[in-house]
Amino acid sequence: MKYEEIKQLRAFAWYDGIYLSIIWMASFACFLAATWQSLLGQVSSLLILSTPFFVAFRLKKFRDTALEGAISFNRACVYNLRVFFNAALLFSIMQYAYMAFVDHGKVAQIVTATMMRPEYDEVYKMMQVDKEQFLQFIPEAFSPLPMTLNSFIYEIIFGVFFGIIIAALMAKKKKNTQHVS
């Protein structure tokens, strides 16, 4: 790729990463608000499940708008990885700011309340973990830095996995426009 092509890819991936991080932020907000409106829990899940479709849509738009309808698998892969990395970085910064300055243990309380339900007793038995010890560990695991780092790592892994699949599905060669007379 030429420098101009790299610059163009970075610009599109940066903006699309911003858009994706906004979707993830909305999902996180819906997750938090699900404690008072249970429907928002499903909205949160739907927003997360829409991620690969959104990235594929944005890649198609990049391919068709900036690249005249053709993109190689390698370029599509680089684009996707940059989009996911940019989104993960922005979302992690927002998530850390929320957890450090606004949350005051709300996420840990949500997870603790969920994990205290009787239907999770079987999970504790299968994992051979004492329920009380596990529940005592939750506030530490959901403190700002560990939660943000875990989230960032999962988003990158998710991005690599789906980025490769999306690139394979959306790669498209330039059509040969030569006519035989």
CSV table of C-alpha atoms in Angstrom, one decimal:
chain,number,residue,atom,x,y,z
A,1,MET,CA,0.0,0.0,0.0
A,2,LYS,CA,1.1,3.5,-0.7
A,3,TYR,CA,1.3,6.2,1.9
A,4,GLU,CA,-1.9,7.9,0.7
A,5,GLU,CA,-3.8,4.6,0.9
A,6,ILE,CA,-2.6,4.0,4.4
A,7,LYS,CA,-3.5,7.5,5.4
A,8,GLN,CA,-7.0,7.0,3.9
A,9,LEU,CA,-7.5,3.6,5.6
A,10,ARG,CA,-6.4,5.1,9.0
A,11,ALA,CA,-8.9,8.0,8.6
A,12,PHE,CA,-11.8,5.8,7.7
A,13,ALA,CA,-10.9,3.3,10.5
A,14,TRP,CA,-10.6,6.0,13.0
A,15,TYR,CA,-14.0,7.5,12.3
A,16,ASP,CA,-15.6,4.0,12.2
A,17,GLY,CA,-13.9,3.1,15.5
A,18,ILE,CA,-15.5,6.2,17.0
A,19,TYR,CA,-18.9,5.1,15.8
A,20,LEU,CA,-18.4,1.6,17.1
A,21,SER,CA,-17.3,2.8,20.5
A,22,ILE,CA,-20.5,4.9,20.7
A,23,ILE,CA,-22.5,1.7,20.0
A,24,TRP,CA,-20.6,0.0,22.8
A,25,MET,CA,-21.0,2.9,25.1
A,26,ALA,CA,-24.8,2.9,24.5
A,27,SER,CA,-24.8,-0.9,25.2
A,28,PHE,CA,-22.9,-0.3,28.5
A,29,ALA,CA,-25.4,2.4,29.4
A,30,CYS,CA,-28.3,0.1,28.7
A,31,PHE,CA,-26.6,-2.6,30.8
A,32,LEU,CA,-26.4,-0.2,33.7
A,33,ALA,CA,-29.9,1.0,33.2
A,34,ALA,CA,-31.3,-2.5,33.1
A,35,THR,CA,-31.5,-2.5,36.9
A,36,TRP,CA,-34.6,-0.2,36.7
A,37,GLN,CA,-35.9,-1.2,33.2
A,38,SER,CA,-35.3,-4.8,32.3
A,39,LEU,CA,-36.0,-4.3,28.6
A,40,LEU,CA,-32.8,-2.3,28.4
A,41,GLY,CA,-30.8,-5.5,29.2
A,42,GLN,CA,-32.1,-6.9,25.9
A,43,VAL,CA,-31.2,-3.6,24.1
A,44,SER,CA,-27.7,-3.9,25.5
A,45,SER,CA,-27.4,-7.4,24.1
A,46,LEU,CA,-28.7,-6.4,20.7
A,47,LEU,CA,-26.3,-3.6,20.5
A,48,ILE,CA,-23.4,-5.9,21.2
A,49,LEU,CA,-24.7,-8.5,18.8
A,50,SER,CA,-24.9,-5.8,16.1
A,51,THR,CA,-21.2,-5.2,16.2
A,52,PRO,CA,-20.0,-7.5,13.4
A,53,PHE,CA,-22.8,-6.3,11.2
A,54,PHE,CA,-22.0,-2.7,11.8
A,55,VAL,CA,-18.3,-3.3,11.1
A,56,ALA,CA,-19.2,-5.2,7.9
A,57,PHE,CA,-21.5,-2.4,6.8
A,58,ARG,CA,-18.8,0.3,7.4
A,59,LEU,CA,-16.2,-1.8,5.6
A,60,LYS,CA,-18.6,-2.1,2.6
A,61,LYS,CA,-19.1,1.6,2.7
A,62,PHE,CA,-15.3,2.2,2.8
A,63,ARG,CA,-14.8,-0.3,0.0
A,64,ASP,CA,-17.5,1.2,-2.2
A,65,THR,CA,-16.9,4.9,-1.5
A,66,ALA,CA,-13.1,5.2,-1.2
A,67,LEU,CA,-11.8,2.1,-3.1
A,68,GLU,CA,-14.2,2.0,-6.1
A,69,GLY,CA,-15.8,-1.2,-5.0
A,70,ALA,CA,-12.7,-3.4,-4.6
A,71,ILE,CA,-10.7,-4.3,-1.5
A,72,SER,CA,-8.1,-7.0,-0.8
A,73,PHE,CA,-8.5,-9.4,2.1
A,74,ASN,CA,-5.3,-8.0,3.6
A,75,ARG,CA,-6.5,-4.4,3.4
A,76,ALA,CA,-9.9,-5.4,4.7
A,77,CYS,CA,-8.3,-7.2,7.6
A,78,VAL,CA,-6.1,-4.2,8.5
A,79,TYR,CA,-9.1,-1.9,8.3
A,80,ASN,CA,-11.2,-4.1,10.6
A,81,LEU,CA,-8.4,-4.6,13.1
A,82,ARG,CA,-7.9,-0.8,13.3
A,83,VAL,CA,-11.6,-0.2,13.7
A,84,PHE,CA,-11.8,-2.7,16.6
A,85,PHE,CA,-8.6,-1.4,18.2
A,86,ASN,CA,-9.8,2.2,18.0
A,87,ALA,CA,-13.2,1.4,19.3
A,88,ALA,CA,-11.7,-0.7,22.2
A,89,LEU,CA,-9.3,2.1,23.1
A,90,LEU,CA,-12.0,4.8,23.2
A,91,PHE,CA,-14.5,2.6,25.0
A,92,SER,CA,-11.9,1.5,27.6
A,93,ILE,CA,-11.1,5.2,28.3
A,94,MET,CA,-14.8,6.0,28.8
A,95,GLN,CA,-15.3,2.8,30.8
A,96,TYR,CA,-12.4,3.6,33.1
A,97,ALA,CA,-13.6,7.2,33.6
A,98,TYR,CA,-17.1,5.9,34.5
A,99,MET,CA,-15.8,3.2,36.8
A,100,ALA,CA,-13.3,5.5,38.6
A,101,PHE,CA,-15.4,8.6,39.0
A,102,VAL,CA,-19.1,7.8,38.7
A,103,ASP,CA,-19.8,4.1,39.4
A,104,HIS,CA,-19.0,3.8,43.1
A,105,GLY,CA,-19.5,0.0,43.0
A,106,LYS,CA,-22.8,-0.2,41.1
A,107,VAL,CA,-21.5,-2.6,38.4
A,108,ALA,CA,-20.1,-4.9,41.2
A,109,GLN,CA,-23.5,-4.8,42.9
A,110,ILE,CA,-25.3,-5.7,39.7
A,111,VAL,CA,-23.0,-8.7,39.1
A,112,THR,CA,-23.2,-9.7,42.8
A,113,ALA,CA,-27.0,-9.6,42.7
A,114,THR,CA,-27.0,-11.7,39.5
A,115,MET,CA,-24.5,-14.2,40.8
A,116,MET,CA,-26.5,-14.7,44.1
A,117,ARG,CA,-29.5,-16.1,42.3
A,118,PRO,CA,-30.2,-19.8,43.0
A,119,GLU,CA,-29.9,-20.8,39.4
A,120,TYR,CA,-26.1,-20.1,39.6
A,121,ASP,CA,-25.6,-22.6,42.4
A,122,GLU,CA,-25.1,-25.4,39.9
A,123,VAL,CA,-22.4,-23.3,38.1
A,124,TYR,CA,-20.5,-22.9,41.4
A,125,LYS,CA,-20.7,-26.7,41.9
A,126,MET,CA,-19.4,-27.4,38.4
A,127,MET,CA,-16.5,-24.9,38.8
A,128,GLN,CA,-15.8,-26.4,42.3
A,129,VAL,CA,-15.9,-22.9,43.8
A,130,ASP,CA,-17.3,-21.7,47.1
A,131,LYS,CA,-20.1,-19.3,46.4
A,132,GLU,CA,-19.3,-17.0,49.3
A,133,GLN,CA,-15.6,-16.7,48.3
A,134,PHE,CA,-16.5,-16.0,44.7
A,135,LEU,CA,-19.0,-13.3,45.8
A,136,GLN,CA,-16.4,-11.6,48.0
A,137,PHE,CA,-14.0,-11.5,45.0
A,138,ILE,CA,-16.4,-9.6,42.8
A,139,PRO,CA,-15.8,-6.0,44.1
A,140,GLU,CA,-12.1,-6.5,43.5
A,141,ALA,CA,-12.6,-7.9,40.0
A,142,PHE,CA,-14.9,-5.1,39.1
A,143,SER,CA,-12.7,-2.3,40.3
A,144,PRO,CA,-11.9,0.3,37.5
A,145,LEU,CA,-8.5,-0.9,36.2
A,146,PRO,CA,-9.0,-4.7,36.2
A,147,MET,CA,-12.5,-4.3,34.6
A,148,THR,CA,-11.2,-1.9,32.0
A,149,LEU,CA,-8.2,-4.1,31.1
A,150,ASN,CA,-10.3,-7.2,30.9
A,151,SER,CA,-12.8,-5.5,28.7
A,152,PHE,CA,-10.1,-4.1,26.4
A,153,ILE,CA,-8.5,-7.5,26.0
A,154,TYR,CA,-11.8,-9.2,25.2
A,155,GLU,CA,-12.7,-6.5,22.7
A,156,ILE,CA,-9.4,-7.0,20.9
A,157,ILE,CA,-9.8,-10.8,20.8
A,158,PHE,CA,-13.4,-10.4,19.6
A,159,GLY,CA,-12.1,-7.9,17.0
A,160,VAL,CA,-9.4,-10.2,15.7
A,161,PHE,CA,-11.8,-13.1,15.4
A,162,PHE,CA,-14.6,-11.3,13.7
A,163,GLY,CA,-12.3,-8.9,11.8
A,164,ILE,CA,-10.8,-11.8,9.9
A,165,ILE,CA,-14.2,-13.3,9.2
A,166,ILE,CA,-15.7,-10.0,8.0
A,167,ALA,CA,-12.6,-9.3,5.9
A,168,ALA,CA,-13.0,-12.7,4.2
A,169,LEU,CA,-16.6,-12.1,3.5
A,170,MET,CA,-16.3,-8.5,2.3
A,171,ALA,CA,-13.0,-8.7,0.2
A,172,LYS,CA,-13.8,-8.1,-3.4
A,173,LYS,CA,-11.6,-8.0,-6.4
A,174,LYS,CA,-11.8,-5.3,-9.1
A,175,LYS,CA,-13.9,-6.3,-12.0
A,176,ASN,CA,-12.1,-6.7,-15.3
A,177,THR,CA,-13.6,-4.1,-17.6
A,178,GLN,CA,-12.0,-5.3,-20.9
A,179,HIS,CA,-14.4,-6.1,-23.6
A,180,VAL,CA,-13.6,-8.8,-26.3
A,181,SER,CA,-14.7,-7.8,-29.8
